[in-house]
Tab-separated table of C-alpha atoms in Angstrom:
chain	number	residue	atom	x	y	z
A	1	MET	CA	-51.432	-89.604	-50.438
A	2	MET	CA	-47.906	-91.460	-51.321
A	3	ASN	CA	-46.185	-92.843	-54.326
A	4	ASP	CA	-44.020	-95.584	-52.855
A	5	SER	CA	-41.974	-97.869	-55.221
A	6	ARG	CA	-39.789	-99.475	-52.903
A	7	GLY	CA	-41.946	-102.346	-52.219
A	8	ASP	CA	-44.670	-104.762	-53.706
A	9	ALA	CA	-47.333	-103.723	-51.406
A	10	PRO	CA	-50.175	-101.962	-53.072
A	11	GLU	CA	-50.236	-98.198	-52.780
A	12	THR	CA	-53.653	-97.889	-51.436
A	13	THR	CA	-52.469	-100.512	-48.580
A	14	ARG	CA	-49.594	-97.979	-47.482
A	15	ARG	CA	-51.601	-94.952	-47.519
A	16	GLU	CA	-54.483	-96.832	-45.579
A	17	ALA	CA	-51.876	-98.088	-43.058
A	18	LEU	CA	-50.293	-94.546	-42.764
A	19	ARG	CA	-53.827	-93.007	-42.279
A	20	ARG	CA	-54.815	-95.700	-39.498
A	21	ALA	CA	-51.349	-95.334	-37.735
A	22	ILE	CA	-51.975	-91.304	-37.345
A	23	VAL	CA	-55.817	-91.743	-36.663
A	24	GLY	CA	-54.909	-94.582	-33.979
A	25	GLY	CA	-52.174	-92.462	-32.341
A	26	ALA	CA	-54.766	-89.525	-32.331
A	27	ALA	CA	-57.290	-91.760	-30.490
A	28	ALA	CA	-54.485	-93.234	-28.122
A	29	GLY	CA	-52.564	-89.934	-27.139
A	30	PHE	CA	-54.187	-86.803	-28.754
A	31	GLY	CA	-57.791	-86.874	-27.882
A	32	VAL	CA	-60.339	-86.037	-30.563
A	33	TRP	CA	-60.447	-83.097	-32.800
A	34	ALA	CA	-60.969	-81.647	-36.182
A	35	GLY	CA	-57.568	-81.622	-38.002
A	36	PRO	CA	-55.685	-82.129	-41.130
A	37	ARG	CA	-57.347	-84.689	-43.599
A	38	PHE	CA	-55.264	-87.717	-42.945
A	39	ASP	CA	-55.877	-89.005	-46.519
A	40	ARG	CA	-53.591	-86.243	-47.408
A	41	VAL	CA	-50.253	-87.042	-46.060
A	42	ALA	CA	-46.902	-88.234	-46.953
A	43	ARG	CA	-43.845	-89.621	-45.061
A	44	GLY	CA	-40.913	-87.365	-44.986
A	45	ASP	CA	-38.975	-89.428	-47.117
A	46	GLU	CA	-41.416	-89.505	-49.992
A	47	PRO	CA	-43.038	-86.917	-52.280
A	48	ALA	CA	-46.593	-86.118	-52.053
A	49	VAL	CA	-48.670	-87.151	-55.133
A	50	ASP	CA	-50.595	-83.705	-54.761
A	51	ASP	CA	-49.483	-80.798	-53.121
A	52	ARG	CA	-52.367	-80.685	-50.540
A	53	ALA	CA	-50.836	-83.118	-48.502
A	54	LEU	CA	-49.043	-82.636	-44.916
A	55	ILE	CA	-45.597	-84.079	-44.845
A	56	ILE	CA	-45.228	-86.211	-41.677
A	57	ARG	CA	-41.879	-85.606	-39.942
A	58	ASN	CA	-42.935	-87.382	-36.541
A	59	LEU	CA	-45.871	-89.775	-35.998
A	60	VAL	CA	-46.143	-89.660	-32.265
A	61	PRO	CA	-46.761	-86.998	-31.299
A	62	LEU	CA	-47.651	-85.599	-34.613
A	63	ASP	CA	-45.261	-83.163	-36.098
A	64	ALA	CA	-46.022	-82.171	-39.965
A	65	GLU	CA	-45.236	-79.499	-42.297
A	66	THR	CA	-46.903	-77.877	-45.193
A	67	PRO	CA	-45.466	-78.303	-48.918
A	68	PRO	CA	-44.161	-74.808	-49.947
A	69	THR	CA	-46.311	-75.019	-52.928
A	70	SER	CA	-49.535	-75.055	-50.631
A	71	LEU	CA	-48.333	-72.082	-48.841
A	72	GLY	CA	-48.837	-69.320	-51.682
A	73	GLY	CA	-52.231	-67.902	-50.308
A	74	TRP	CA	-52.443	-64.863	-47.757
A	75	ILE	CA	-54.478	-67.326	-45.392
A	76	THR	CA	-53.140	-70.978	-44.956
A	77	PRO	CA	-56.161	-73.102	-44.275
A	78	ASN	CA	-56.617	-74.844	-41.017
A	79	ASP	CA	-56.016	-78.575	-42.581
A	80	LEU	CA	-52.964	-77.531	-44.389
A	81	PHE	CA	-51.436	-75.576	-41.283
A	82	PHE	CA	-48.221	-77.302	-39.957
A	83	VAL	CA	-48.394	-79.250	-36.761
A	84	ARG	CA	-45.888	-79.220	-34.006
A	85	SER	CA	-46.395	-81.113	-30.759
A	86	HIS	CA	-43.941	-81.491	-27.896
A	87	PHE	CA	-45.882	-84.349	-26.226
A	88	GLY	CA	-49.321	-84.459	-27.959
A	89	ALA	CA	-52.672	-82.949	-27.096
A	90	PRO	CA	-54.343	-83.577	-23.930
A	91	ALA	CA	-56.513	-86.780	-23.903
A	92	ALA	CA	-59.755	-85.031	-23.277
A	93	VAL	CA	-60.984	-81.764	-24.233
A	94	SER	CA	-64.567	-80.155	-23.024
A	95	ASP	CA	-66.405	-77.071	-22.762
A	96	ARG	CA	-65.461	-77.148	-18.954
A	97	TRP	CA	-61.862	-76.034	-19.939
A	98	THR	CA	-60.432	-73.221	-17.805
A	99	VAL	CA	-57.361	-71.047	-17.828
A	100	SER	CA	-56.213	-69.967	-14.327
A	101	ILE	CA	-54.223	-66.899	-13.961
A	102	GLY	CA	-52.298	-66.765	-10.366
A	103	GLY	CA	-49.144	-66.068	-8.803
A	104	LEU	CA	-48.411	-62.246	-8.324
A	105	VAL	CA	-51.898	-60.743	-9.102
A	106	ASP	CA	-54.294	-59.336	-6.698
A	107	ARG	CA	-57.212	-61.464	-7.795
A	108	PRO	CA	-56.541	-64.957	-8.874
A	109	ILE	CA	-58.973	-66.012	-11.367
A	110	ALA	CA	-60.206	-69.184	-13.337
A	111	LEU	CA	-61.646	-68.140	-16.839
A	112	SER	CA	-63.902	-70.665	-18.661
A	113	LEU	CA	-64.648	-70.594	-22.532
A	114	ALA	CA	-67.906	-68.899	-21.767
A	115	ASP	CA	-66.078	-66.290	-19.713
A	116	LEU	CA	-63.736	-65.677	-22.727
A	117	ASP	CA	-66.588	-65.388	-25.040
A	118	ALA	CA	-68.154	-62.780	-22.806
A	119	MET	CA	-65.119	-60.361	-23.168
A	120	GLU	CA	-64.225	-58.288	-26.070
A	121	GLN	CA	-63.455	-60.142	-28.932
A	122	VAL	CA	-60.486	-59.418	-31.530
A	123	THR	CA	-59.363	-60.849	-34.907
A	124	LEU	CA	-55.831	-60.588	-36.336
A	125	PRO	CA	-53.787	-62.153	-38.949
A	126	ALA	CA	-50.473	-63.714	-37.634
A	127	VAL	CA	-47.711	-65.978	-38.879
A	128	LEU	CA	-46.776	-68.922	-36.619
A	129	GLN	CA	-43.570	-70.464	-37.471
A	130	CYS	CA	-41.615	-73.105	-35.387
A	131	ALA	CA	-38.142	-71.951	-34.260
A	132	GLY	CA	-36.725	-74.910	-35.975
A	133	ASN	CA	-38.098	-74.199	-39.585
A	134	GLY	CA	-35.402	-75.021	-41.930
A	135	ARG	CA	-33.413	-77.026	-39.410
A	136	GLY	CA	-33.098	-79.699	-42.169
A	137	LEU	CA	-31.241	-77.300	-44.462
A	138	PHE	CA	-28.326	-76.451	-42.108
A	139	ARG	CA	-24.882	-78.243	-42.971
A	140	PRO	CA	-23.495	-80.006	-41.267
A	141	ASN	CA	-26.804	-81.999	-40.404
A	142	ILE	CA	-28.348	-81.186	-36.938
A	143	PRO	CA	-30.359	-83.624	-34.739
A	144	GLY	CA	-33.725	-83.019	-34.286
A	145	ILE	CA	-37.022	-82.698	-36.225
A	146	GLY	CA	-35.758	-82.166	-39.799
A	147	TRP	CA	-38.025	-79.447	-41.138
A	148	ALA	CA	-37.417	-77.985	-44.600
A	149	ARG	CA	-39.468	-75.006	-45.172
A	150	GLY	CA	-43.229	-75.703	-44.264
A	151	ALA	CA	-43.225	-75.243	-40.523
A	152	VAL	CA	-44.953	-72.112	-40.984
A	153	GLY	CA	-48.312	-70.468	-41.565
A	154	ASN	CA	-50.136	-67.620	-41.563
A	155	ALA	CA	-53.827	-67.675	-40.026
A	156	GLU	CA	-56.634	-65.352	-38.655
A	157	TRP	CA	-56.948	-65.929	-34.829
A	158	GLY	CA	-59.867	-64.828	-33.022
A	159	GLY	CA	-60.025	-64.374	-29.305
A	160	VAL	CA	-59.527	-62.008	-26.235
A	161	ARG	CA	-56.401	-59.759	-25.752
A	162	LEU	CA	-54.055	-61.375	-23.038
A	163	VAL	CA	-53.701	-58.115	-21.635
A	164	ASP	CA	-57.508	-57.534	-20.841
A	165	VAL	CA	-57.402	-60.854	-18.695
A	166	LEU	CA	-54.237	-59.962	-17.010
A	167	GLU	CA	-55.749	-56.675	-16.064
A	168	GLU	CA	-58.820	-58.350	-14.563
A	169	ALA	CA	-56.579	-60.369	-12.312
A	170	GLY	CA	-54.708	-57.276	-11.414
A	171	LEU	CA	-50.872	-57.818	-12.156
A	172	GLN	CA	-48.666	-56.580	-9.259
A	173	GLU	CA	-45.869	-54.040	-9.729
A	174	GLY	CA	-43.034	-56.802	-9.409
A	175	VAL	CA	-44.053	-58.888	-12.132
A	176	ARG	CA	-41.600	-59.109	-14.970
A	177	HIS	CA	-42.646	-62.460	-16.461
A	178	LEU	CA	-45.698	-64.672	-17.198
A	179	HIS	CA	-45.185	-68.487	-17.023
A	180	LEU	CA	-47.348	-70.487	-19.323
A	181	LEU	CA	-48.413	-73.953	-19.054
A	182	GLY	CA	-50.298	-76.423	-21.525
A	183	ALA	CA	-52.439	-79.370	-20.675
A	184	ASP	CA	-49.931	-81.607	-22.595
A	185	LEU	CA	-48.324	-83.984	-20.105
A	186	PRO	CA	-44.750	-85.409	-20.723
A	187	PRO	CA	-44.871	-88.909	-21.339
A	188	HIS	CA	-42.369	-89.839	-18.234
A	189	PRO	CA	-42.263	-88.423	-14.671
A	190	LYS	CA	-38.714	-87.661	-15.255
A	191	THR	CA	-39.495	-85.869	-18.473
A	192	PRO	CA	-39.877	-81.700	-17.885
A	193	ALA	CA	-43.091	-80.074	-18.690
A	194	PHE	CA	-43.360	-77.829	-21.649
A	195	LEU	CA	-43.440	-74.774	-19.460
A	196	ARG	CA	-42.527	-71.176	-20.990
A	197	SER	CA	-42.377	-67.652	-20.042
A	198	LEU	CA	-43.316	-64.455	-21.550
A	199	PRO	CA	-41.788	-61.147	-20.573
A	200	ARG	CA	-44.271	-58.891	-19.111
A	201	GLU	CA	-43.975	-56.006	-21.964
A	202	LYS	CA	-44.824	-58.753	-24.662
A	203	ALA	CA	-47.786	-60.203	-22.683
A	204	ILE	CA	-49.285	-56.837	-22.439
A	205	ASP	CA	-48.789	-56.203	-26.120
A	206	PRO	CA	-52.368	-55.776	-27.306
A	207	THR	CA	-51.755	-58.180	-30.058
A	208	THR	CA	-50.951	-61.095	-27.946
A	209	LEU	CA	-54.239	-63.162	-27.736
A	210	LEU	CA	-55.770	-66.014	-26.005
A	211	ALA	CA	-57.154	-67.659	-29.217
A	212	THR	CA	-60.183	-69.882	-29.263
A	213	ARG	CA	-60.618	-69.550	-33.104
A	214	MET	CA	-58.664	-70.090	-36.220
A	215	ASN	CA	-59.956	-68.619	-39.535
A	216	GLY	CA	-63.174	-68.094	-38.377
A	217	GLU	CA	-63.604	-71.609	-36.849
A	218	PRO	CA	-63.223	-73.003	-33.375
A	219	LEU	CA	-59.667	-73.493	-32.570
A	220	PRO	CA	-58.922	-77.143	-33.802
A	221	GLY	CA	-57.235	-79.509	-31.156
A	222	LEU	CA	-54.063	-80.078	-33.326
A	223	HIS	CA	-53.464	-76.356	-33.057
A	224	GLY	CA	-53.684	-76.077	-29.441
A	225	GLY	CA	-57.831	-75.935	-29.098
A	226	PRO	CA	-59.773	-75.027	-27.267
A	227	ILE	CA	-57.320	-72.483	-26.024
A	228	ARG	CA	-53.700	-71.376	-27.089
A	229	LEU	CA	-51.586	-68.379	-26.799
A	230	VAL	CA	-50.876	-66.370	-30.060
A	231	VAL	CA	-47.667	-64.290	-29.953
A	232	PRO	CA	-47.189	-62.454	-33.106
A	233	CYS	CA	-43.583	-61.638	-34.471
A	234	TRP	CA	-42.177	-64.309	-32.135
A	235	THR	CA	-41.318	-67.863	-32.829
A	236	ALA	CA	-44.093	-70.249	-32.109
A	237	ASN	CA	-42.687	-71.766	-29.204
A	238	HIS	CA	-44.046	-68.907	-27.246
A	239	SER	CA	-47.673	-69.402	-28.532
A	240	VAL	CA	-48.244	-72.422	-25.856
A	241	LYS	CA	-50.907	-74.616	-26.981
A	242	TRP	CA	-53.724	-76.327	-24.737
A	243	LEU	CA	-53.235	-73.226	-22.480
A	244	ARG	CA	-54.236	-74.181	-18.577
A	245	GLU	CA	-52.246	-71.910	-16.367
A	246	ILE	CA	-50.753	-68.295	-16.234
A	247	THR	CA	-48.654	-67.645	-13.194
A	248	ALA	CA	-47.153	-63.862	-12.783
A	249	SER	CA	-43.874	-63.982	-11.462
A	250	GLU	CA	-40.650	-61.782	-11.015
A	251	GLU	CA	-38.554	-64.636	-12.662
A	252	GLU	CA	-38.205	-66.303	-15.915
A	253	ALA	CA	-39.955	-69.906	-15.758
A	254	PRO	CA	-37.835	-72.584	-14.467
A	255	GLY	CA	-37.046	-75.844	-16.332
A	256	PHE	CA	-35.353	-77.408	-19.540
A	257	TYR	CA	-37.766	-75.501	-21.880
A	258	GLN	CA	-37.181	-72.011	-20.825
A	259	GLN	CA	-33.555	-72.169	-19.307
A	260	THR	CA	-31.742	-74.759	-21.519
A	261	GLY	CA	-34.103	-75.095	-24.792
A	262	TYR	CA	-34.600	-72.703	-27.221
A	263	ARG	CA	-31.523	-70.876	-26.774
A	264	ILE	CA	-28.691	-69.876	-29.269
A	265	PRO	CA	-25.217	-68.301	-28.926
A	266	ARG	CA	-25.062	-64.660	-28.937
A	267	GLU	CA	-22.154	-64.711	-31.024
A	268	GLN	CA	-22.191	-66.686	-34.252
A	269	ALA	CA	-20.461	-70.176	-33.897
A	270	PRO	CA	-18.507	-72.256	-36.765
A	271	PRO	CA	-20.354	-74.762	-38.616
A	272	GLY	CA	-20.403	-77.948	-36.666
A	273	SER	CA	-19.551	-76.238	-33.093
A	274	LEU	CA	-20.855	-77.616	-30.001
A	275	ILE	CA	-22.409	-75.219	-27.704
A	276	GLU	CA	-20.558	-76.947	-24.594
A	277	ASP	CA	-17.348	-76.002	-26.460
A	278	GLN	CA	-17.926	-72.335	-26.882
A	279	ASP	CA	-17.378	-69.892	-24.300
A	280	ALA	CA	-20.337	-68.027	-25.409
A	281	GLU	CA	-23.217	-66.549	-23.674
A	282	LEU	CA	-26.684	-68.308	-24.720
A	283	ILE	CA	-29.704	-66.196	-25.108
A	284	PRO	CA	-33.519	-66.770	-25.744
A	285	VAL	CA	-34.842	-67.366	-29.127
A	286	THR	CA	-37.752	-64.691	-29.249
A	287	ALA	CA	-38.587	-62.651	-32.617
A	288	MET	CA	-38.726	-64.256	-35.819
A	289	ASN	CA	-36.098	-62.882	-38.457
A	290	VAL	CA	-36.860	-61.675	-42.176
A	291	LYS	CA	-37.498	-64.639	-44.677
A	292	SER	CA	-39.216	-65.331	-47.918
A	293	LEU	CA	-40.682	-68.515	-49.469
A	294	ILE	CA	-40.821	-69.221	-53.247
A	295	THR	CA	-44.174	-71.023	-53.625
A	296	ALA	CA	-44.327	-71.312	-57.295
A	297	PRO	CA	-42.878	-72.647	-59.318
A	298	GLY	CA	-42.088	-75.640	-57.223
A	299	ASP	CA	-38.624	-77.186	-56.440
A	300	GLY	CA	-37.611	-79.375	-59.198
A	301	LEU	CA	-40.828	-78.550	-61.253
A	302	ARG	CA	-40.510	-79.107	-65.234
A	303	LEU	CA	-41.972	-75.939	-66.787
A	304	GLY	CA	-42.668	-74.751	-70.496
A	305	ALA	CA	-40.966	-72.063	-72.137
A	306	GLY	CA	-42.544	-68.772	-72.043
A	307	PRO	CA	-44.056	-66.384	-69.386
A	308	VAL	CA	-43.955	-67.941	-65.886
A	309	GLU	CA	-45.092	-66.234	-62.521
A	310	VAL	CA	-42.592	-66.738	-59.720
A	311	SER	CA	-44.526	-65.973	-56.654
A	312	GLY	CA	-44.252	-66.553	-52.978
A	313	VAL	CA	-44.704	-65.121	-49.271
A	314	ALA	CA	-42.269	-63.076	-46.894
A	315	TRP	CA	-42.648	-62.250	-43.336
A	316	THR	CA	-40.497	-61.013	-40.310
A	317	GLY	CA	-40.608	-60.353	-36.771
A	318	PRO	CA	-41.414	-56.879	-35.491
A	319	GLY	CA	-41.835	-54.424	-38.523
A	320	ARG	CA	-42.894	-55.093	-41.921
A	321	VAL	CA	-41.600	-56.499	-45.104
A	322	GLU	CA	-40.568	-53.420	-47.326
A	323	SER	CA	-39.463	-55.415	-50.425
A	324	VAL	CA	-38.958	-59.010	-51.972
A	325	GLU	CA	-36.390	-59.268	-54.675
A	326	VAL	CA	-35.765	-62.254	-57.001
A	327	SER	CA	-32.736	-63.334	-59.062
A	328	ILE	CA	-32.387	-65.895	-61.940
A	329	ASP	CA	-29.162	-67.752	-62.577
A	330	GLY	CA	-27.249	-65.538	-60.121
A	331	GLY	CA	-28.445	-62.371	-62.310
A	332	PRO	CA	-29.377	-59.086	-60.981
A	333	TRP	CA	-31.994	-58.775	-57.977
A	334	ARG	CA	-35.271	-57.628	-59.429
A	335	PRO	CA	-38.114	-56.314	-57.568
A	336	ALA	CA	-41.219	-58.269	-57.028
A	337	ALA	CA	-44.728	-56.989	-56.530
A	338	LEU	CA	-45.974	-57.181	-53.089
A	339	GLY	CA	-49.594	-58.253	-52.280
A	340	GLY	CA	-51.773	-58.929	-49.604
A	341	PRO	CA	-52.675	-56.752	-46.360
A	342	ASP	CA	-49.878	-54.881	-44.937
A	343	VAL	CA	-50.219	-55.971	-41.244
A	344	GLU	CA	-47.306	-56.249	-38.802
A	345	GLY	CA	-46.850	-59.878	-37.540
A	346	SER	CA	-48.625	-61.325	-40.784
A	347	TRP	CA	-46.889	-62.170	-44.171
A	348	ARG	CA	-47.248	-60.451	-47.371
A	349	THR	CA	-47.714	-62.356	-50.725
A	350	TRP	CA	-45.390	-61.511	-53.814
A	351	SER	CA	-45.078	-62.062	-57.671
A	352	MET	CA	-42.798	-61.402	-60.436
A	353	SER	CA	-43.153	-62.398	-64.174
A	354	TRP	CA	-40.259	-64.171	-65.857
A	355	ASP	CA	-39.911	-65.071	-69.422
A	356	ALA	CA	-38.539	-68.487	-68.889
A	357	PRO	CA	-36.035	-69.715	-72.009
A	358	ALA	CA	-35.420	-73.515	-72.179
A	359	GLY	CA	-32.700	-75.176	-70.052
A	360	SER	CA	-31.932	-75.579	-66.206
A	361	HIS	CA	-32.545	-72.518	-63.907
A	362	THR	CA	-32.107	-71.579	-60.386
A	363	ILE	CA	-34.473	-69.122	-58.929
A	364	ARG	CA	-33.555	-67.195	-55.751
A	365	SER	CA	-35.653	-64.883	-53.417
A	366	ARG	CA	-34.534	-62.551	-50.581
A	367	ALA	CA	-36.676	-60.339	-48.564
A	368	THR	CA	-35.761	-56.977	-46.478
A	369	ASP	CA	-37.696	-55.563	-43.675
A	370	SER	CA	-38.323	-52.346	-42.119
A	371	GLN	CA	-35.775	-53.005	-39.786
A	372	GLY	CA	-33.054	-52.903	-42.399
A	373	GLN	CA	-32.558	-56.810	-42.244
A	374	THR	CA	-32.115	-58.738	-45.547
A	375	GLN	CA	-31.871	-62.519	-45.986
A	376	PRO	CA	-28.245	-63.494	-45.842
A	377	ASP	CA	-26.763	-65.982	-48.300
A	378	GLN	CA	-25.951	-68.219	-45.453
A	379	SER	CA	-27.884	-68.611	-42.430
A	380	PRO	CA	-25.818	-68.585	-39.101
A	381	TRP	CA	-24.995	-72.176	-38.006
A	382	ASN	CA	-26.243	-73.045	-34.549
A	383	LYS	CA	-26.449	-76.433	-32.687
A	384	SER	CA	-30.268	-76.691	-32.246
A	385	GLY	CA	-31.214	-75.541	-35.907
A	386	TYR	CA	-32.825	-72.377	-35.051
A	387	LEU	CA	-34.027	-69.420	-37.030
A	388	TRP	CA	-32.756	-70.628	-40.770
A	389	ASN	CA	-33.230	-67.605	-43.050
A	390	ALA	CA	-30.668	-67.996	-45.826
A	391	ILE	CA	-31.752	-66.705	-49.252
A	392	GLU	CA	-34.631	-69.210	-50.640
A	393	GLN	CA	-33.728	-71.126	-53.894
A	394	VAL	CA	-35.502	-73.431	-56.374
A	395	ASP	CA	-34.296	-75.279	-59.172
A	396	VAL	CA	-36.496	-75.835	-62.474
A	397	GLU	CA	-36.231	-77.206	-65.770
A	398	VAL	CA	-37.608	-75.375	-68.832
A	399	SER	CA	-38.360	-76.953	-72.044
């Protein structure tokens, strides 16, 4: 839903045009799936009328984030989960979908959905977060999808352990990496495929899943259905959607998206630096860093004076969230109460009561994890806009 005062066309006409554009794009390039309700979208330069609207950052392929005020629960509903697509979903999905496991294995296999359903099923909660979540907050500005805070969500994923599938295929001793290829096709023959790889030790982690379900439902096409990888604690570029091929290898996957993309300088660079200007080693983006998000009150909200619940969510990579602290107007950091199940790879909810006086106020939050990492005042700048995790802040007016 949108509120557009920049022209004289009726509001309903604009909303319907955007809805039709998205649905038309889906029919043309994404296939048919159960996804977000397209009557609840807002363009990135416009506020959503209600906070259950995805914010569109790119239309074709669809990239959309969740307003922070919709992320306050322990589980993010499927229709409010952020969408990230490199090339868009395959044009056709059927029950005959298979995932092949080949390369350096003793028994190359191809598993259908029925084959996977016949294996031991597991369910686990896990945060998926785009590596570029927060790119739009870096200064100076960074080219790319201008994600703010909502390219993240926490869901319960169901499927089979990747290690069980790899054991069935028989990984050979020299395997160090698993190459991962989805069915999303590049738009041009010269465009590199979205080919990624996962180190063997992460692939055989029992929490790494071939997921076929999301929050108790068949995995929606927008979120990688019918089969995607889910790699808890690592950025979501590892959780390849529409998975078709797994190839065991001694080497990392070749190609742009593994060897060039999703890499950052090992040493922090001055803001605005070009990677080409640095005599720096580039390392892959892997684990998420510690982060908190204020989901209530919303940024820019007007509140009545008196008791206010400040709340949000917090997550990290390997390890657990140990604490969340809140500061009002630069005052001392006060501990918030943590809630929700404490599961590695998932997030925690948190809350704190604040007796809000009249005036303009700034609320800040920071999380600390079991590795001793605390959100910094400034997130280390990098040319690609990855891994933003500066202290969270919202401004409110109280009267």
